[in-house]
Coordinates of C-alpha atoms and ligand atoms in Angstrom, one line a residue:
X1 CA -55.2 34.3 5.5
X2 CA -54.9 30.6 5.9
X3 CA -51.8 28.5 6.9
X4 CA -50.4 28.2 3.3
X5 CA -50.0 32.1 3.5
X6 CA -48.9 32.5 6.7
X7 CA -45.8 30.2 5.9
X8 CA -45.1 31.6 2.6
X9 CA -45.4 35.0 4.5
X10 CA -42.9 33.6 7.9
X11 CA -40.7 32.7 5.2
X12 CA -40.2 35.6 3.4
X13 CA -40.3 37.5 6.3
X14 CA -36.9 35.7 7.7
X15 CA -35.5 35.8 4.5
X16 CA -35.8 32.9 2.8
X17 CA -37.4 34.2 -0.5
X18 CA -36.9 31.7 -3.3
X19 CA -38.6 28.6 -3.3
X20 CA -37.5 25.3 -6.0
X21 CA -40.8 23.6 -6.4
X22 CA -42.4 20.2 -7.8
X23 CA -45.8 20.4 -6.5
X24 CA -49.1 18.3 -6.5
X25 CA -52.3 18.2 -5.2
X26 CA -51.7 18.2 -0.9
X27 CA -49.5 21.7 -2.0
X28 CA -52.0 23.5 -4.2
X29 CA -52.2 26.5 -1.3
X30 CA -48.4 26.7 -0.8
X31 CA -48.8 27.2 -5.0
X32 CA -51.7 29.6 -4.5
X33 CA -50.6 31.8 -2.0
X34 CA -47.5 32.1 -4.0
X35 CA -50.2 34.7 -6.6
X36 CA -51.5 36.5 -3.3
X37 CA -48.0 37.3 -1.7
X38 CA -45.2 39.3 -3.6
X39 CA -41.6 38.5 -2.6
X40 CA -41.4 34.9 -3.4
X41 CA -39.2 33.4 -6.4
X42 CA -40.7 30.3 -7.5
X43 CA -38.4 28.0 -10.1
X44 CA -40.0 24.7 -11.2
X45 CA -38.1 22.1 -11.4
X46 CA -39.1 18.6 -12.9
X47 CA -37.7 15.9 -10.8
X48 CA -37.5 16.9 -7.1
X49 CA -33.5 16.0 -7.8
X50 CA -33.5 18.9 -9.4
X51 CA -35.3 20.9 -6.8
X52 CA -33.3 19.9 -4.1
X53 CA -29.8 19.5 -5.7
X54 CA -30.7 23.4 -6.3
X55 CA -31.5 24.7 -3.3
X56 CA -27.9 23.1 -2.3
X57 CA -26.2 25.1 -5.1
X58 CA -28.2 28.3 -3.6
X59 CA -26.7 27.9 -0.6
X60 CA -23.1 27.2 -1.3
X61 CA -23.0 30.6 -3.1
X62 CA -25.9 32.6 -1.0
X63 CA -24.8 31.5 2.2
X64 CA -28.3 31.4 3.3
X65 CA -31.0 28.8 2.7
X66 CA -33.2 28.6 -0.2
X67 CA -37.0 26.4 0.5
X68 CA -38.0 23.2 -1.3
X69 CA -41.5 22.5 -2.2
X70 CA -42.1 18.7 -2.8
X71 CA -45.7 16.2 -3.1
X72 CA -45.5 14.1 -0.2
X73 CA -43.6 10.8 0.5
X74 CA -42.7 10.1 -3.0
X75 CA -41.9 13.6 -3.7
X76 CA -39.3 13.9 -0.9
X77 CA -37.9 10.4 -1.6
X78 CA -36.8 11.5 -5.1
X79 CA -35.2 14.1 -3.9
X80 CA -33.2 12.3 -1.2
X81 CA -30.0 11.8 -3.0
X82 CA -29.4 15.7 -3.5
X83 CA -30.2 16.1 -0.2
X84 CA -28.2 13.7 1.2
X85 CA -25.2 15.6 -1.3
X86 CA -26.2 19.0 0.2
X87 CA -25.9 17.4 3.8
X88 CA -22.5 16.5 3.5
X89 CA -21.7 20.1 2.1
X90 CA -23.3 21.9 5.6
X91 CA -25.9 23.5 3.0
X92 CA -29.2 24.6 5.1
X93 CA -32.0 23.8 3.4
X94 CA -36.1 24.5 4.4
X95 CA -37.8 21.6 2.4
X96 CA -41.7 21.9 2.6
X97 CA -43.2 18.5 2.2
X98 CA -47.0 18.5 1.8
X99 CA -49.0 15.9 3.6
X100 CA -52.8 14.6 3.8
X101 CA -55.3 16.6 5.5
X102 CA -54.9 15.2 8.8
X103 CA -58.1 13.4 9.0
X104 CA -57.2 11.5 5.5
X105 CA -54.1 9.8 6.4
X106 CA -55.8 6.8 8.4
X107 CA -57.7 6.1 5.5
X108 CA -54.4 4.7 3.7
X109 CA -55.0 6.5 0.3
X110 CA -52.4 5.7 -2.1
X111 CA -49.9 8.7 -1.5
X112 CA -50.0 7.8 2.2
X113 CA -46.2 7.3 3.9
X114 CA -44.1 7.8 6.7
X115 CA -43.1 11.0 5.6
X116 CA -40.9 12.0 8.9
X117 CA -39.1 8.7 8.4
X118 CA -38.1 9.2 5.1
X119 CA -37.2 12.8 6.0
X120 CA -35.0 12.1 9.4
X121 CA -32.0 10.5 7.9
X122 CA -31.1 13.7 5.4
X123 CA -32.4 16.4 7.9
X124 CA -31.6 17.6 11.4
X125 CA -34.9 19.0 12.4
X126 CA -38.2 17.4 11.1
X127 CA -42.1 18.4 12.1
X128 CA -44.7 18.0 11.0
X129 CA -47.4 21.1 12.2
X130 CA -50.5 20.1 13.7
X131 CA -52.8 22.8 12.7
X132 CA -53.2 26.1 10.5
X133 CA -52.4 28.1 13.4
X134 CA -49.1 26.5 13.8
X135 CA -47.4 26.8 10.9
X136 CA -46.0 30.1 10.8
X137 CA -44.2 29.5 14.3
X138 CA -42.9 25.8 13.1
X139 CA -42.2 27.4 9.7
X140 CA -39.7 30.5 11.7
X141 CA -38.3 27.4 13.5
X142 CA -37.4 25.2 10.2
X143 CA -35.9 28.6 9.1
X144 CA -34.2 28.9 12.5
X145 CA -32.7 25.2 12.4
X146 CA -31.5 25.8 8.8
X147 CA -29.4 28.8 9.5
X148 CA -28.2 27.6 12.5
X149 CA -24.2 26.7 12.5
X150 CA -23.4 24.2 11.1
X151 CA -26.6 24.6 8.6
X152 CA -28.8 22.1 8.6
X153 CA -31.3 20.7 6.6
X154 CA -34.7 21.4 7.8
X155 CA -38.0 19.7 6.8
X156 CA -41.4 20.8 7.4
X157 CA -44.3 18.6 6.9
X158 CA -47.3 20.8 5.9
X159 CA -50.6 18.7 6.2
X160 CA -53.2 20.1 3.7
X161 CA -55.9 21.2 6.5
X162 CA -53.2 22.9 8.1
X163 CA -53.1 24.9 4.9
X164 CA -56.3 25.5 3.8
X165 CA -57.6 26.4 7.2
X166 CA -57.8 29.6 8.9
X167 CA -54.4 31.8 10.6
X168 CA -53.5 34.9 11.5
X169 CA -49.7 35.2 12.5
X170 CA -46.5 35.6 10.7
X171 CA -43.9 34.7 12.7
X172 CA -40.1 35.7 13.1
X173 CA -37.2 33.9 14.2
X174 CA -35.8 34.6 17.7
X175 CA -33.0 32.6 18.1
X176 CA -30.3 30.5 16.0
X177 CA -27.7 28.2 17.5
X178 CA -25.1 29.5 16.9
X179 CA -21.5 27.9 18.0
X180 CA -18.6 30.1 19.1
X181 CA -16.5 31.2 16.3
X182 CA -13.3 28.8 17.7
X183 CA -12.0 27.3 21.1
X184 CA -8.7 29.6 21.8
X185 CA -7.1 26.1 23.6
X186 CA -7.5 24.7 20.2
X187 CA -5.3 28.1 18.3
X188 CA -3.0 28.1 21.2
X189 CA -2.1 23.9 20.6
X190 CA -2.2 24.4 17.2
X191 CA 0.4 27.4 17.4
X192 CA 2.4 25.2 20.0
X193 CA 3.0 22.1 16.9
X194 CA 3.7 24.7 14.2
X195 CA 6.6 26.4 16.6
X196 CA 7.8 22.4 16.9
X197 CA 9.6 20.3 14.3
X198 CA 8.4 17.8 12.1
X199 CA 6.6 18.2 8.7
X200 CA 2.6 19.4 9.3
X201 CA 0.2 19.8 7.5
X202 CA -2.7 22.1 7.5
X203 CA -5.5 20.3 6.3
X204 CA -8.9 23.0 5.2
X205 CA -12.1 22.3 4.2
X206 CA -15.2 24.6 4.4
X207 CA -15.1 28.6 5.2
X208 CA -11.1 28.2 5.2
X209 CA -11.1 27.8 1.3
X210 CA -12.4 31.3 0.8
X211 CA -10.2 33.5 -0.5
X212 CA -9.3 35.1 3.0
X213 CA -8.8 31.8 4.1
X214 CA -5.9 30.0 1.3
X215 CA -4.2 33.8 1.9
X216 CA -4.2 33.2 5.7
X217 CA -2.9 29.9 5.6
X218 CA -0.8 31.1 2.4
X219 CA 1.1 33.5 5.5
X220 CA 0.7 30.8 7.9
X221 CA 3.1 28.2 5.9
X222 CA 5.5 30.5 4.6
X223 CA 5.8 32.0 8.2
X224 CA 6.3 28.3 9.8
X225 CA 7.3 25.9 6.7
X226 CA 3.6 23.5 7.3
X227 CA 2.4 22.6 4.1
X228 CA -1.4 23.0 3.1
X229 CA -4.0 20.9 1.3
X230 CA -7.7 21.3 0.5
X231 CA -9.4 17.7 1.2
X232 CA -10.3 15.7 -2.2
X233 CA -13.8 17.1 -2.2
X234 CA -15.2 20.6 -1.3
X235 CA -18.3 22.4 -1.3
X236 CA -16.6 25.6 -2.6
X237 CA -12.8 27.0 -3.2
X238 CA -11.8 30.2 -4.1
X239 CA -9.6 29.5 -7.2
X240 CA -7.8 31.2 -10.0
X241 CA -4.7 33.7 -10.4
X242 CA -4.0 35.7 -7.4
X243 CA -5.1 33.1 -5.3
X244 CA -3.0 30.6 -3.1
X245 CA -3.6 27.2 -4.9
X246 CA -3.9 24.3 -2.8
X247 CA -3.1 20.4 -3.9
X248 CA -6.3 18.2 -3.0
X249 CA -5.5 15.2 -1.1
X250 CA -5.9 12.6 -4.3
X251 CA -9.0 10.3 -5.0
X252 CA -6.7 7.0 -5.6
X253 CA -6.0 5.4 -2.4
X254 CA -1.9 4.9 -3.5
X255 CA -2.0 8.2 -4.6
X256 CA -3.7 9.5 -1.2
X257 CA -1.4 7.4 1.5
X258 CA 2.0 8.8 -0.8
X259 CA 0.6 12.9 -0.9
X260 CA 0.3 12.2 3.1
X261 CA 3.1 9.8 4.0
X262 CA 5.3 13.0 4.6
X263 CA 3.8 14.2 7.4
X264 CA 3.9 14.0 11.5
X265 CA 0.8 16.2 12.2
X266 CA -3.0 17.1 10.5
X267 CA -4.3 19.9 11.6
X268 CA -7.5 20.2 10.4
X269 CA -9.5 23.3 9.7
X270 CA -13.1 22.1 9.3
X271 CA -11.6 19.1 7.7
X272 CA -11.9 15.5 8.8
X273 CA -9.7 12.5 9.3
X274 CA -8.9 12.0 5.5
X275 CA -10.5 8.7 4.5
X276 CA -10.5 7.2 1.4
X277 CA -14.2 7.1 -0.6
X278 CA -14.3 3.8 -0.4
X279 CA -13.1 0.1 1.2
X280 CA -10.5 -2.0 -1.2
X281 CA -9.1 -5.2 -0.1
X282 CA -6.0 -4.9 1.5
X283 CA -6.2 -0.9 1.8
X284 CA -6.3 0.9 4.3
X285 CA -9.7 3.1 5.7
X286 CA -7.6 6.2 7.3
X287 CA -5.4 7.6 5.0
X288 CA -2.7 9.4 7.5
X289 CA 0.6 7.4 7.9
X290 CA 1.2 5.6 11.1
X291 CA 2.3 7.4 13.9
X292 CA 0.6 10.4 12.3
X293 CA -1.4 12.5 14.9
X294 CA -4.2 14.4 13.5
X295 CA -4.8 17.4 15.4
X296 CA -8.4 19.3 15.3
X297 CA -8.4 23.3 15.1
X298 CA -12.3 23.8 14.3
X299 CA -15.1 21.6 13.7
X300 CA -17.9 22.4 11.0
X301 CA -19.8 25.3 12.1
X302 CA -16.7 27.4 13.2
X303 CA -15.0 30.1 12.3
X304 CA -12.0 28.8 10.7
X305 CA -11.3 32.7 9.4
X306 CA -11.1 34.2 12.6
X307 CA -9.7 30.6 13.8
X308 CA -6.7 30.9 11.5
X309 CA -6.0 35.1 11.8
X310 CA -5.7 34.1 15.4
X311 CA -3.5 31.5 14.5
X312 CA -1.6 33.9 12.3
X313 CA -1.4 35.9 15.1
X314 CA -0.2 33.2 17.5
X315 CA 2.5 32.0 15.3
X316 CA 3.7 35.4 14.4
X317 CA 2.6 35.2 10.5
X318 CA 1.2 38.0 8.8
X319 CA -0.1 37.8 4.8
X320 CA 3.4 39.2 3.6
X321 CA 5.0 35.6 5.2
X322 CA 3.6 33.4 2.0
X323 CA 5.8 32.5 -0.4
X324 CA 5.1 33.6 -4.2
X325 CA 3.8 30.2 -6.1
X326 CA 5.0 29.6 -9.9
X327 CA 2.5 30.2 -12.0
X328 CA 1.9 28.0 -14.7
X329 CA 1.9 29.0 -17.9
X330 CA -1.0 28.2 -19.7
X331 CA -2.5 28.7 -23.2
X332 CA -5.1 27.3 -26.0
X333 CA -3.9 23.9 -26.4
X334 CA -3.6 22.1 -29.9
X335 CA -3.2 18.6 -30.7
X336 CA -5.1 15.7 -29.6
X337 CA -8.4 16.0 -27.3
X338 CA -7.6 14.2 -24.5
X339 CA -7.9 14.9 -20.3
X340 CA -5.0 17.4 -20.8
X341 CA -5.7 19.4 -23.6
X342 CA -9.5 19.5 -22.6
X343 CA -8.3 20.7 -18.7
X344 CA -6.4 23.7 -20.6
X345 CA -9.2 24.5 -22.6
X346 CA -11.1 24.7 -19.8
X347 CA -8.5 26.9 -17.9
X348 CA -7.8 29.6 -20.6
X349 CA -12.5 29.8 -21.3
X350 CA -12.8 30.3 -17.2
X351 CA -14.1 34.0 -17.2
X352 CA -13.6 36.4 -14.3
X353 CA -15.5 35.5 -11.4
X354 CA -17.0 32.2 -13.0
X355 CA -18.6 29.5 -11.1
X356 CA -17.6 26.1 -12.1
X357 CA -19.4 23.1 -10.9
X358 CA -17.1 19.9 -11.0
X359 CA -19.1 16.5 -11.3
X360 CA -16.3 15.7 -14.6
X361 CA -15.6 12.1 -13.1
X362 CA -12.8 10.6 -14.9
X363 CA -12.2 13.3 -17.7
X364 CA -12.1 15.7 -15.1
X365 CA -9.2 14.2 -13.0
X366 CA -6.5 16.5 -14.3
X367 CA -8.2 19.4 -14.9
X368 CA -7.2 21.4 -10.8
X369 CA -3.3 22.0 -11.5
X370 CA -4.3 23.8 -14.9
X371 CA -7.0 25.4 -13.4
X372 CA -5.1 27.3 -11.1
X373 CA -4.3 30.2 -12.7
X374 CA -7.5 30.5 -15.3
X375 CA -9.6 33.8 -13.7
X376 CA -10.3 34.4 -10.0
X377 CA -13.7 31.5 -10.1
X378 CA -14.8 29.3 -7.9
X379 CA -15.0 25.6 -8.0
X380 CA -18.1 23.4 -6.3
X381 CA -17.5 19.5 -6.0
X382 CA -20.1 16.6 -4.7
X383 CA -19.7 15.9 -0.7
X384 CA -21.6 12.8 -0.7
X385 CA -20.6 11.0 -4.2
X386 CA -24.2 10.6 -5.2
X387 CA -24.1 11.2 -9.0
X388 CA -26.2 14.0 -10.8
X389 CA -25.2 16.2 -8.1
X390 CA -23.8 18.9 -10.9
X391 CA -26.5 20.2 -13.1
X392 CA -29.4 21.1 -10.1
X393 CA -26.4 22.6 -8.5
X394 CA -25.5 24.8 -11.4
X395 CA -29.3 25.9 -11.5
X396 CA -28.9 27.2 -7.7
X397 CA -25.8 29.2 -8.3
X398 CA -26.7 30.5 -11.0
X399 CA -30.1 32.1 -9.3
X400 CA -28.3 32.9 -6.3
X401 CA -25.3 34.6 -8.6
X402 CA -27.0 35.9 -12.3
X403 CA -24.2 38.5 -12.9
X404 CA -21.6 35.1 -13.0
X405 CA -21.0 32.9 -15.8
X406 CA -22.0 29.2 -14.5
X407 CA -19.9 26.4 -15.9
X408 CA -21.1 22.9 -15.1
X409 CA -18.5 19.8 -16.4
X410 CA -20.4 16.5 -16.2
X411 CA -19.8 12.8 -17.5
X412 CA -22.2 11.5 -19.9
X413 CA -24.0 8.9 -16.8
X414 CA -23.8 11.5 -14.2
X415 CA -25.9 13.9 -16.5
X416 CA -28.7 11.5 -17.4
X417 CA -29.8 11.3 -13.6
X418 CA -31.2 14.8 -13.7
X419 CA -30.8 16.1 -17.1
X420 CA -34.6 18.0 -16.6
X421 CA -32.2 20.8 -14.8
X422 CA -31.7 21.7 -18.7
X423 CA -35.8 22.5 -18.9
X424 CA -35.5 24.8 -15.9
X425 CA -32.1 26.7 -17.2
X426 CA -33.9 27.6 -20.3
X427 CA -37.1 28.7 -19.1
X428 CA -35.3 30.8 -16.2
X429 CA -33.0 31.9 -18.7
X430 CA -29.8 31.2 -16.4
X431 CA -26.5 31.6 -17.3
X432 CA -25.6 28.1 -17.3
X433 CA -23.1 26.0 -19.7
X434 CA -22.8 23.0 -19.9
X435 CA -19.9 20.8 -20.8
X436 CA -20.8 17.1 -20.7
X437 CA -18.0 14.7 -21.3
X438 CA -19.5 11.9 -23.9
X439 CA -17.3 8.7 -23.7
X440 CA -20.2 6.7 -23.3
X441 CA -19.1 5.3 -20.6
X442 CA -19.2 4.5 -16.6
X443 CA -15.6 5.2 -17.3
X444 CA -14.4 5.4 -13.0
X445 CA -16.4 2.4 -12.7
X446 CA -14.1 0.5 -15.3
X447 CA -11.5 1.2 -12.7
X448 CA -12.8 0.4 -9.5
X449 CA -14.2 -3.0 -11.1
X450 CA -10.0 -3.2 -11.1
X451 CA -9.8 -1.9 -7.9
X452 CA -12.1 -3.7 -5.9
X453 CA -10.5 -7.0 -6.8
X454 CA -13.4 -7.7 -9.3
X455 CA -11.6 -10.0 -12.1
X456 CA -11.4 -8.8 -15.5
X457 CA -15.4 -7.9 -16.8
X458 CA -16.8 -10.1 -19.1
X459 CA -19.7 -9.5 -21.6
X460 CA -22.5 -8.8 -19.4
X461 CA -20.1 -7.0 -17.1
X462 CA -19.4 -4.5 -19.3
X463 CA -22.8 -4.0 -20.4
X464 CA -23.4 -2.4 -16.7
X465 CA -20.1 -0.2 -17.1
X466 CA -21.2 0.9 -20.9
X467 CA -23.9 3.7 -22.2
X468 CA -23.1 3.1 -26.0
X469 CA -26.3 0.9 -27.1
X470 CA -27.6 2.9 -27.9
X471 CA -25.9 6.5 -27.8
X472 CA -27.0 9.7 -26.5
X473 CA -27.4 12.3 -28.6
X474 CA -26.9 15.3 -26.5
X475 CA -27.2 18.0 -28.9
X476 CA -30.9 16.9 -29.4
X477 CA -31.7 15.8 -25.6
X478 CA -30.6 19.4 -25.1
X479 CA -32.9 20.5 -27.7
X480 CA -35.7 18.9 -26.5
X481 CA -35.4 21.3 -23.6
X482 CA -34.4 24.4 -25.0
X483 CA -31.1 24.4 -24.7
X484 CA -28.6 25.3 -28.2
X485 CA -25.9 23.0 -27.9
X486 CA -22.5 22.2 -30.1
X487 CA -21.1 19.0 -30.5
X488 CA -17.1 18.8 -30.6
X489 CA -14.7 16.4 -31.5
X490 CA -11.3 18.2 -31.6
X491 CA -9.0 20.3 -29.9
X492 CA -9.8 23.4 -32.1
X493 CA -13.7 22.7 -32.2
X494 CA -13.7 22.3 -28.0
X495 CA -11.2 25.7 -27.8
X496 CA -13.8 27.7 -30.5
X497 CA -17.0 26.5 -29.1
X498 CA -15.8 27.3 -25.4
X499 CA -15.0 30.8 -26.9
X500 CA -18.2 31.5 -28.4
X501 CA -20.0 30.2 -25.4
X502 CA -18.7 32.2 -22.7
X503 CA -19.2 35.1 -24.9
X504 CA -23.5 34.1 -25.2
X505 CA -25.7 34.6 -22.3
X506 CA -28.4 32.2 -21.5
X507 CA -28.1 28.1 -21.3
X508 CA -26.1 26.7 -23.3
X509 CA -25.0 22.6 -23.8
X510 CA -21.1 21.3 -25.8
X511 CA -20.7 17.9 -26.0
X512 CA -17.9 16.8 -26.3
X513 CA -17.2 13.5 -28.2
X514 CA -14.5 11.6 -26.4
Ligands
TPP809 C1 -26.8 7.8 -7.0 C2 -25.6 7.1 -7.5 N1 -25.8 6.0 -8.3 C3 -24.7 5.3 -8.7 C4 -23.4 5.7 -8.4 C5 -22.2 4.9 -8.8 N2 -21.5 5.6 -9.8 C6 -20.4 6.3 -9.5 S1 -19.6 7.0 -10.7 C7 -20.8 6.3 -11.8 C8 -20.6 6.6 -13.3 C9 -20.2 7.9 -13.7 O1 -20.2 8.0 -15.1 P1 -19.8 9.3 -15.8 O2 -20.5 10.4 -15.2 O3 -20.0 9.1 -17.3 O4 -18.2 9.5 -15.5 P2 -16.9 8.9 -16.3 O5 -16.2 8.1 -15.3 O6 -17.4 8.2 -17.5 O7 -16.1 10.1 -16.6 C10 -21.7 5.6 -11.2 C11 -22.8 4.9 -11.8 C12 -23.3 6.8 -7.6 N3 -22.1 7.3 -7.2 N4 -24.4 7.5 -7.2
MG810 MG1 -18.9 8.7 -18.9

């Protein structure tokens, strides 16, 4: 055995049995020990965006951390700005980065970097192992610091002597941080502003948007009156009929300061001080109203289900106490294609237990009220606002969940940074549709020009904002991967090729012309 197989073997050993992989040279034993040791699923992916915006989307449905394979320097760098997305959602991730033979890297060959300074800023434990015989333990340890809680992102640096030469242990994990599930000072404060007056709100984010979670805090406000909201972006909600829909505190910075203005108190549940995404003249950072007090129940990494049944239990609530929400009615729409028609398309084609991935930009802003009462799904969202976040993701959920339909809505410039997720959906054969929104356009970035205080664009302006010279033909991008796609410019065509999609298995590609 050498040190390749002795990781690949620590790994599978402590579970983490799926590796997303764009390999070279330093990893060729990683690759080869891969034949010699059953247990491992290996997807390629073709831009280490893809591979790492995957193992995100693993996570958010697994629950448990999928490895990364990636060449070097270079090879982690590109894969930087789906980690940095996945760090912002609490994924744990093991990346394996391959590294010189030991002995090469003072000879400055061309792939030579600083690989543990490129990895620190999007991980929370980085090593690099110093010999074959170490890598199983460091390997148990990345695995360790990845399932810790929070998650983390965990990278190990795997120098090609270290895996070519001689070892002889597996190892296993022995301990992961773990924090307590909630701090009972925290439940009992908490109860204590609930029981007061003035208008609360209970703020969730993370394990609280499970389904136990919403119906918790569902008996939780109709027991004491707070209102709840979800914050404007979320690794994962439990959505759909049956399920307690929560309001997202809106994107627009008006919009945001007006949802909020109401209240006294923010509690938050694994949420954080709402801030707006970015800085506009004259606007404010925080979002709460002044003389708001914002109140924390638990921090990432706790319990926020056993944090709010002991709330429940604190303020007397039980899952009776929420009050029955009006369902909206909802239907195939006709008439123009537009944001709203397209949002109740969407809603009535959502099948039972679907996974939709949300990366739909500006055609996408209407479609969560609509949404609420299409089938039980769930609903994924971009932490960290770096673009082509959606179609790795989809990749990851759909090979940690290949009994669910996977529905990924993406604008037209968020899909071209890591459109190669279509090569891996159809040679993995996954489950994946999807629905890119063609308006040939940086459409939000027409409006933050606006918002920012920008002017009105001119020519050249507008040439950064614009993708229509020339246009992208999806259908045949999709093609050239192996992905059937349909291209759609009505109401009817969107509503029939939605229907005959979610009755196909396999990957699958609409465009729809906006
Ligand atoms: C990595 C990265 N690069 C650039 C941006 C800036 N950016 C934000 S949205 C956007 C365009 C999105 O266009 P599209 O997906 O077509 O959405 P639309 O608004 O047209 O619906 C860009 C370039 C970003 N957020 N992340
Ligand atoms: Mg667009």
């Amino acid at each position: 055995m050498n040190g390749a197989e002795s990781l690949v073997r620590t790994l599978i050993k402590n579970g983490v049995d799926i590796c997303f992989a764009n390999p070279g040279t330093s990893e060729m034993h990683f690759v080869a020990a891969l034949d010699r040791v059953e247990g491992m699923r290996c997807v390629l992916g073709l831009f280490e965006g893809v591979v790492t915006g995957a193992a995100d989307g693993y996570f958010r449905m697994k629950g448990a951390p999928a490895c990364t394979l990636l060449h070097l320097g270079p090879g982690l760098a590109n894969g930087l700005a789906n980690l940095h997305n996945a760090k912002k959602a609490s994924s744990g991730i093991v990346n394996i980065v391959g590294q010189h033979a030991l002995h090469h890297i003072e000879s400055n060959a061309p792939l030579t970097s600083d690989i543990e300074g490129l990895a620190r800023p999007m991980s929370a434990w980085v090593r690099t192992s110093p010999d074959s015989r170490s890598v199983a333990r460091d390997g148990a340890a990345a695995v360790a610091a990845a399932k810790s809680s929070p998650p983390q992102i965990a990278t190990l640096i795997l120098p090609a002597d270290a895996a070519w030469s001689d070892a002889d242990d597996v190892a296993e994990i022995t301990v992961t941080l773990q924090r307590p599930d909630y701090s009972p000072q925290a439940i009992e404060s908490t109860a204590k502003i609930l029981r007061g007056s003035g208008e609360t709100l209970l703020l969730l984010a993370g394990s609280a948007l499970t389904e136990r979670g919403l119906a918790l805090a569902a008996g939780i406000a109709g027991k004491t009156g707070c209102k709840v909201m979800g914050e404007t972006f979320n690794a994962r909600i439990a959505r759909g009929r049956g399920r307690f829909f929560v309001d997202r505190i809106p994107y627009p910075v008006e919009q945001a300061l007006s949802a909020l203005k109401p209240f006294r108190t923010i509690i938050l549940v694994e949420a954080n001080d709402p801030v707006a995404f970015f800085a506009y003249p004259d606007k404010p950072s925080f979002l709460k109203p002044e003389g708001c007090d914002v109140h924390r129940m638990t921090a990432t990494g706790e319990n926020a289900i056993a944090a709010l049944e002991a709330l429940a239990g604190a303020v007397g609530a039980s899952l009776r106490d929420a009050k029955p929400q009006q369902p909206m009615e909802i239907g195939w729409p006709k008439g123009p294609l537009n944001n709203v028609s397209i949002a109740q398309a969407i809603a009535m084609a959502i099948p039972e237990n679907a996974i939709v991935v949300d990366e739909a930009i500006t055609t996408g802003r209407k479609f969560f009220p609509s949404t609420a009462f299409a089938a039980p799904h769930d609903w994924l969202q971009n932490m960290g606002g770096s673009i082509g976040f959606s179609t790795p993701v989809a990749i990851g959920a759909a090979v940690a969940c290949p009994e669910r339909k996977v529905i990924c809505m993406v604008g037209d410039g968020s899909a071209m940074y890591t459109l190669q997720s279509l090569w891996t959906q159809a040679r993995e054969g996954l489950n994946v549709l999807t629905i890119v929104f063609s308006n040939r356009m940086y459409q939000i970035l027409r409006g933050e020009f606006d918002g920012v205080g920008a002017g009105e664009p001119g020519k050249k302006a507008m040439d950064m904002l614009s993708l229509d010279r020339p246009a992208l033909d999806w259908i045949a991008l999709g093609r050239g991967m192996g992905v059937q796609g349909r291209a759609v410019t009505t109401t009817d065509e969107f509503n029939k090729a939605l229907a005959e999609a979610m009755a196909e298995q396999g990957p699958r590609l609409i465009e729809v012309q906006m």
